[in-house]
CSV table of C-alpha atoms in Angstrom, one decimal:
chain,number,residue,atom,x,y,z
T,276,UNK,CA,13.5,-44.1,-9.2
T,277,UNK,CA,12.0,-41.1,-7.4
T,278,UNK,CA,10.2,-43.3,-4.9
T,279,UNK,CA,13.5,-45.1,-4.1
T,280,UNK,CA,15.2,-41.8,-3.6
T,281,UNK,CA,12.4,-40.5,-1.4
T,282,UNK,CA,12.7,-43.5,0.9
T,283,UNK,CA,16.5,-43.3,1.4
T,284,UNK,CA,17.4,-39.7,0.8
T,285,UNK,CA,18.0,-37.1,3.4
T,286,UNK,CA,16.2,-33.7,3.2
T,287,UNK,CA,18.8,-32.1,1.1
T,288,UNK,CA,18.8,-34.9,-1.5
T,289,UNK,CA,15.1,-34.9,-1.5
T,290,UNK,CA,15.1,-31.2,-2.2
T,291,UNK,CA,17.5,-31.7,-5.1
T,292,UNK,CA,15.6,-34.5,-6.8
T,293,UNK,CA,12.2,-32.9,-6.3
T,294,UNK,CA,13.5,-29.6,-7.6
T,295,UNK,CA,15.1,-31.3,-10.6
T,296,UNK,CA,11.9,-33.2,-11.4
T,297,UNK,CA,9.7,-30.2,-10.9
T,298,UNK,CA,11.9,-28.0,-13.1
T,299,UNK,CA,11.9,-30.7,-15.9
T,300,UNK,CA,8.1,-30.7,-15.7
T,301,UNK,CA,7.8,-26.9,-16.0
T,302,UNK,CA,10.4,-26.5,-18.7
T,303,UNK,CA,8.8,-29.3,-20.8
T,304,UNK,CA,5.4,-27.5,-20.9
T,305,UNK,CA,6.1,-25.0,-23.7
T,306,UNK,CA,2.5,-23.7,-23.8
T,307,UNK,CA,2.6,-22.8,-20.1
T,308,UNK,CA,6.1,-21.2,-20.5
T,309,UNK,CA,4.7,-19.1,-23.4
T,310,UNK,CA,1.8,-17.8,-21.2
T,311,UNK,CA,4.2,-17.1,-18.3
T,312,UNK,CA,6.4,-15.0,-20.6
T,313,UNK,CA,3.4,-13.3,-22.1
T,314,UNK,CA,2.0,-12.0,-18.8
T,315,UNK,CA,4.8,-9.5,-18.0
T,316,UNK,CA,4.9,-8.2,-21.5
T,317,UNK,CA,1.1,-7.5,-21.6
T,318,UNK,CA,1.1,-5.9,-18.1
T,319,UNK,CA,4.1,-3.8,-18.9
T,320,UNK,CA,2.5,-2.4,-22.1
T,321,UNK,CA,-0.7,-1.7,-20.2
T,322,UNK,CA,1.2,0.4,-17.7
T,323,UNK,CA,2.9,2.2,-20.5
T,324,UNK,CA,-0.4,2.9,-22.2
T,325,UNK,CA,-2.0,4.1,-19.0
T,326,UNK,CA,1.0,6.3,-17.8
T,327,UNK,CA,2.9,8.4,-20.3
T,328,UNK,CA,5.5,9.0,-17.6
T,329,UNK,CA,6.1,8.5,-13.9
T,330,UNK,CA,7.1,12.1,-13.1
T,331,UNK,CA,5.9,15.1,-14.9
T,332,UNK,CA,6.5,18.8,-14.5
T,333,UNK,CA,3.4,21.1,-14.2
T,334,UNK,CA,3.3,24.9,-14.2
T,335,UNK,CA,1.5,26.4,-11.2
T,336,UNK,CA,0.3,29.8,-10.2
T,337,UNK,CA,1.4,30.6,-6.7
T,338,UNK,CA,2.2,28.0,-4.0
T,339,UNK,CA,0.8,24.5,-3.8
T,340,UNK,CA,1.6,22.5,-0.7
T,341,UNK,CA,0.0,19.2,0.2
T,342,UNK,CA,-0.4,18.5,3.9
T,343,UNK,CA,-1.1,15.2,5.5
T,344,UNK,CA,-4.6,16.3,6.5
T,345,UNK,CA,-5.6,17.0,2.9
T,346,UNK,CA,-9.3,16.9,2.3
T,347,UNK,CA,-11.2,14.0,0.9
T,348,UNK,CA,-12.3,16.1,-2.1
T,349,UNK,CA,-8.7,16.7,-3.0
T,350,UNK,CA,-7.8,13.1,-2.7
T,351,UNK,CA,-10.7,12.1,-4.9
T,352,UNK,CA,-9.5,14.5,-7.5
T,353,UNK,CA,-5.8,13.8,-7.3
T,354,UNK,CA,-5.6,10.3,-5.8
T,355,UNK,CA,-2.7,9.1,-8.0
T,356,UNK,CA,-0.5,12.1,-7.8
T,357,UNK,CA,1.5,14.0,-5.2
T,358,UNK,CA,2.6,17.6,-5.6
T,359,UNK,CA,5.8,18.7,-4.1
T,360,UNK,CA,6.1,21.9,-2.1
T,361,UNK,CA,7.0,24.9,-4.2
T,362,UNK,CA,7.4,28.4,-2.7
T,363,UNK,CA,8.4,30.4,-5.7
T,364,UNK,CA,5.6,29.6,-8.1
T,365,UNK,CA,7.9,27.7,-10.5
T,366,UNK,CA,6.9,24.5,-12.2
T,367,UNK,CA,6.5,21.6,-9.8
T,368,UNK,CA,7.0,17.9,-10.1
T,369,UNK,CA,4.2,15.4,-9.9
T,370,UNK,CA,4.8,11.7,-9.1
T,371,UNK,CA,2.3,9.1,-10.2
T,372,UNK,CA,2.0,6.5,-7.4
T,373,UNK,CA,-0.6,4.6,-9.4
T,374,UNK,CA,2.1,3.1,-11.7
T,375,UNK,CA,4.2,1.9,-8.8
T,376,UNK,CA,1.0,0.4,-7.3
T,377,UNK,CA,0.3,-1.6,-10.5
T,378,UNK,CA,3.9,-2.8,-10.6
T,379,UNK,CA,3.6,-4.2,-7.1
T,380,UNK,CA,0.2,-5.8,-7.9
T,381,UNK,CA,1.8,-7.3,-11.0
T,382,UNK,CA,4.6,-8.9,-8.9
T,383,UNK,CA,2.0,-10.3,-6.6
T,384,UNK,CA,0.0,-11.7,-9.5
T,385,UNK,CA,3.2,-13.4,-11.0
T,386,UNK,CA,3.8,-15.2,-7.7
T,387,UNK,CA,0.2,-16.2,-6.8
T,388,UNK,CA,-0.9,-17.2,-10.3
T,389,UNK,CA,2.2,-19.4,-10.8
T,390,UNK,CA,1.7,-21.2,-7.5
T,391,UNK,CA,-2.0,-21.4,-6.8
T,392,UNK,CA,-2.6,-24.7,-8.5
T,393,UNK,CA,0.7,-26.4,-8.0
T,394,UNK,CA,-0.1,-28.4,-4.9
T,395,UNK,CA,-3.8,-29.1,-5.4
T,396,UNK,CA,-3.1,-30.1,-9.0
T,397,UNK,CA,-0.9,-33.0,-7.9
T,398,UNK,CA,-2.6,-33.9,-4.7
T,399,UNK,CA,-2.9,-37.6,-5.5
T,400,UNK,CA,0.8,-37.7,-6.3
T,401,UNK,CA,1.6,-35.9,-3.1
T,402,UNK,CA,-0.4,-38.3,-1.0
T,403,UNK,CA,1.1,-41.3,-2.7
T,404,UNK,CA,4.7,-40.1,-2.2
T,405,UNK,CA,4.0,-39.2,1.4
T,406,UNK,CA,3.7,-42.9,1.9
T,407,UNK,CA,7.3,-43.2,0.6
T,408,UNK,CA,8.8,-40.8,3.1
T,409,UNK,CA,8.3,-37.6,1.3
T,410,UNK,CA,9.1,-34.8,3.7
T,411,UNK,CA,7.3,-31.5,3.7
T,412,UNK,CA,10.3,-29.1,3.8
T,413,UNK,CA,11.9,-30.5,0.6
T,414,UNK,CA,8.6,-30.6,-1.1
T,415,UNK,CA,7.8,-27.0,-0.4
T,416,UNK,CA,11.4,-25.9,-1.0
T,417,UNK,CA,11.3,-27.5,-4.5
T,418,UNK,CA,8.2,-25.6,-5.4
T,419,UNK,CA,9.5,-22.2,-4.1
T,420,UNK,CA,12.9,-22.6,-5.9
T,421,UNK,CA,11.4,-23.4,-9.3
T,422,UNK,CA,8.6,-20.9,-9.1
T,423,UNK,CA,11.0,-18.2,-7.9
T,424,UNK,CA,13.1,-18.9,-11.1
T,425,UNK,CA,10.0,-18.4,-13.2
T,426,UNK,CA,9.0,-15.2,-11.4
T,427,UNK,CA,12.6,-14.0,-11.8
T,428,UNK,CA,12.3,-14.3,-15.5
T,429,UNK,CA,8.9,-12.6,-15.5
T,430,UNK,CA,10.2,-9.7,-13.5
T,431,UNK,CA,13.3,-9.3,-15.6
T,432,UNK,CA,11.1,-9.1,-18.8
T,433,UNK,CA,8.6,-6.8,-17.0
T,434,UNK,CA,11.2,-4.3,-15.7
T,435,UNK,CA,13.3,-4.4,-18.9
T,436,UNK,CA,10.3,-3.1,-20.9
T,437,UNK,CA,9.4,-0.5,-18.2
T,438,UNK,CA,12.9,0.9,-17.8
T,439,UNK,CA,13.4,1.0,-21.6
T,440,UNK,CA,10.3,3.2,-21.8
T,441,UNK,CA,10.4,5.4,-18.6
T,442,UNK,CA,13.5,7.6,-18.3
T,443,UNK,CA,12.3,8.7,-14.9
T,444,UNK,CA,12.1,5.2,-13.4
T,445,UNK,CA,15.2,4.6,-11.2
T,446,UNK,CA,17.3,1.8,-9.7
T,447,UNK,CA,16.8,-1.2,-11.9
T,448,UNK,CA,18.6,-3.7,-9.6
T,449,UNK,CA,17.0,-2.4,-6.4
T,450,UNK,CA,13.6,-2.4,-7.9
T,451,UNK,CA,14.1,-5.8,-9.4
T,452,UNK,CA,15.3,-7.4,-6.1
T,453,UNK,CA,12.4,-5.9,-4.2
T,454,UNK,CA,9.8,-7.0,-6.7
T,455,UNK,CA,11.3,-10.5,-6.7
T,456,UNK,CA,11.0,-10.6,-2.9
T,457,UNK,CA,7.3,-9.5,-3.2
T,458,UNK,CA,6.8,-12.2,-5.8
T,459,UNK,CA,8.4,-14.9,-3.5
T,460,UNK,CA,6.1,-13.9,-0.7
T,461,UNK,CA,3.3,-14.1,-3.2
T,462,UNK,CA,4.4,-17.6,-4.3
T,463,UNK,CA,4.1,-18.8,-0.7
T,464,UNK,CA,0.7,-17.1,-0.6
T,465,UNK,CA,-0.3,-19.1,-3.7
T,466,UNK,CA,1.0,-22.3,-2.2
T,467,UNK,CA,-0.9,-21.7,1.0
T,468,UNK,CA,-4.1,-21.2,-1.0
T,469,UNK,CA,-3.3,-24.4,-2.9
T,470,UNK,CA,-2.7,-26.3,0.3
T,471,UNK,CA,-6.1,-25.4,1.9
T,472,UNK,CA,-8.2,-26.5,-1.1
T,473,UNK,CA,-8.9,-29.9,-2.5
T,474,UNK,CA,-9.5,-29.2,-6.2
T,475,UNK,CA,-8.3,-26.8,-8.8
T,476,UNK,CA,-11.8,-25.4,-9.1
T,477,UNK,CA,-11.9,-24.5,-5.4
T,478,UNK,CA,-8.5,-22.7,-5.6
T,479,UNK,CA,-9.5,-20.7,-8.7
T,480,UNK,CA,-12.8,-19.7,-7.0
T,481,UNK,CA,-11.1,-18.3,-3.9
T,482,UNK,CA,-8.2,-16.7,-5.8
T,483,UNK,CA,-10.1,-13.5,-6.7
T,484,UNK,CA,-11.3,-13.2,-3.1
T,485,UNK,CA,-7.8,-13.5,-1.8
T,486,UNK,CA,-6.3,-11.0,-4.3
T,487,UNK,CA,-8.9,-8.2,-3.8
T,488,UNK,CA,-7.6,-7.2,-0.3
T,489,UNK,CA,-4.2,-6.8,-1.9
T,490,UNK,CA,-5.6,-4.1,-4.1
T,491,UNK,CA,-8.2,-2.4,-1.9
T,492,UNK,CA,-6.2,-2.3,1.3
T,493,UNK,CA,-3.0,-1.0,-0.3
T,494,UNK,CA,-4.2,2.5,0.4
T,495,UNK,CA,-3.9,3.8,-3.1
T,496,UNK,CA,-7.4,3.3,-4.6
T,497,UNK,CA,-8.9,4.5,-1.3
T,498,UNK,CA,-7.0,6.1,1.6
T,499,UNK,CA,-7.0,4.1,4.8
T,500,UNK,CA,-9.3,6.0,7.1
T,501,UNK,CA,-9.6,4.1,10.4
T,502,UNK,CA,-7.7,1.9,12.7
T,503,UNK,CA,-9.4,-1.4,11.6
T,504,UNK,CA,-8.4,-0.9,8.0
T,505,UNK,CA,-4.9,0.2,9.1
T,506,UNK,CA,-4.6,-3.2,10.9
T,507,UNK,CA,-5.9,-5.1,8.0
T,508,UNK,CA,-3.5,-3.3,5.6
T,509,UNK,CA,-0.6,-4.6,7.7
T,510,UNK,CA,-1.6,-8.1,6.5
T,511,UNK,CA,-1.5,-7.4,2.8
T,512,UNK,CA,1.4,-7.8,0.4
T,513,UNK,CA,0.0,-5.0,-1.8
T,514,UNK,CA,0.5,-2.3,0.9
T,515,UNK,CA,4.1,-3.2,1.7
T,516,UNK,CA,5.0,-3.7,-2.0
T,517,UNK,CA,3.7,-0.3,-3.1
T,518,UNK,CA,5.3,1.5,-0.2
T,519,UNK,CA,8.6,-0.2,-0.8
T,520,UNK,CA,8.6,0.8,-4.4
T,521,UNK,CA,7.8,4.4,-3.4
T,522,UNK,CA,10.8,4.4,-1.0
T,523,UNK,CA,13.1,3.0,-3.6
T,524,UNK,CA,12.1,5.5,-6.3
T,525,UNK,CA,12.5,8.3,-3.7
T,526,UNK,CA,16.1,7.4,-2.9
T,527,UNK,CA,18.2,10.5,-3.3
T,528,UNK,CA,15.2,12.8,-3.7
T,529,UNK,CA,14.8,15.7,-1.3
T,530,UNK,CA,11.1,16.2,-2.0
T,531,UNK,CA,10.0,12.5,-1.7
T,532,UNK,CA,7.7,12.7,-4.7
T,533,UNK,CA,6.2,9.2,-4.3
T,534,UNK,CA,6.4,8.7,-0.5
T,535,UNK,CA,4.3,11.9,0.2
T,536,UNK,CA,1.2,10.3,-1.3
T,537,UNK,CA,1.9,7.2,0.7
T,538,UNK,CA,2.0,9.4,3.8
T,539,UNK,CA,-1.3,11.0,2.9
T,540,UNK,CA,-3.1,7.7,2.3
T,541,UNK,CA,-1.6,5.4,4.9
T,542,UNK,CA,-0.3,7.4,7.8
T,543,UNK,CA,-3.1,9.7,8.8
T,544,UNK,CA,-3.5,7.6,12.0
T,545,UNK,CA,0.1,8.0,13.2
T,546,UNK,CA,1.2,4.6,12.1
T,547,UNK,CA,4.1,3.3,14.2
T,548,UNK,CA,5.7,2.0,11.0
T,549,UNK,CA,5.6,5.4,9.2
T,550,UNK,CA,9.2,6.5,9.3
T,551,UNK,CA,11.4,3.5,9.7
T,552,UNK,CA,12.4,3.2,6.0
T,553,UNK,CA,12.6,0.3,3.6
T,554,UNK,CA,13.6,-2.1,6.3
T,555,UNK,CA,10.1,-2.3,7.7
T,556,UNK,CA,8.7,-3.2,4.3
T,557,UNK,CA,11.2,-6.1,3.9
T,558,UNK,CA,10.7,-7.2,7.6
T,559,UNK,CA,6.9,-7.2,7.4
T,560,UNK,CA,6.9,-9.1,4.1
T,561,UNK,CA,9.3,-11.7,5.7
T,562,UNK,CA,6.9,-12.1,8.6
T,563,UNK,CA,4.0,-12.6,6.3
T,564,UNK,CA,6.0,-15.2,4.4
T,565,UNK,CA,6.8,-17.1,7.6
T,566,UNK,CA,3.2,-17.0,8.7
T,567,UNK,CA,1.9,-18.3,5.4
T,568,UNK,CA,4.6,-21.1,5.4
T,569,UNK,CA,3.4,-22.3,8.8
T,570,UNK,CA,-0.2,-22.4,7.5
T,571,UNK,CA,0.9,-24.3,4.4
T,572,UNK,CA,2.8,-26.8,6.5
T,573,UNK,CA,-0.2,-27.3,8.8
T,574,UNK,CA,-2.6,-28.1,5.9
T,575,UNK,CA,-0.2,-30.2,4.0
T,576,UNK,CA,0.5,-32.3,7.1
T,577,UNK,CA,-3.2,-32.8,7.5
T,578,UNK,CA,-3.5,-34.2,4.0
């Protein structure tokens, strides 16, 4: 039946039938669904164990002001915190950027891990159906739709646990929508990895190599210190995901608790994207998605 529909269906009908079939396959695999649901629960509780809160108030003696040219010694000592300016010696607020960083990396993991084996795992089926007029756009669309649904469920579970625990975590809907977009971009990233490999073993071997830059070049573990790493960081989902979450959590705050540490770590070299707001994060993530889609199309067409 599916072969008959592939031969005679237009792209929209192909997308519908491929999505329906793919969704049936995913929903019938109860073991995999259990693992998908378990991932956000475990990661959320790990964040809770690691960070008692996201914003804490610390007493200080005298003034403490963090400038953008803070020394490396200070960054090594206080790399996950940002201290807001305080002129009166009163208690100051400290925002923990590390928690937002892990949230962004978790969204990337949800997308990439769900998608990385989805093409290469059915390569023989894909090649056979290509002979029956399977089109690439409906095929990729069906993957993205179903995997987006699964990531949506994961992010809802993930954020529900975090917002239930952290009273100082703000904007559930905005955070959820942004993390879902990060996850969708990561889904396409995973599909790209799956399209350029020929076996599941290959894709699992390159997966850690592909994910490490998302962590290292995000600018949180180590500040970005030269123009080359600044350029490379532009190509990572982790950088834009972490910065976007910081901007969302700082909405309505005069002292920008989270964004100040982003400024220290990412903008020491006068980045031209430093002050244009959340739009840049969404725009660059969209450009990355388009670029990875083009690569995916190219390699699938060659198969």
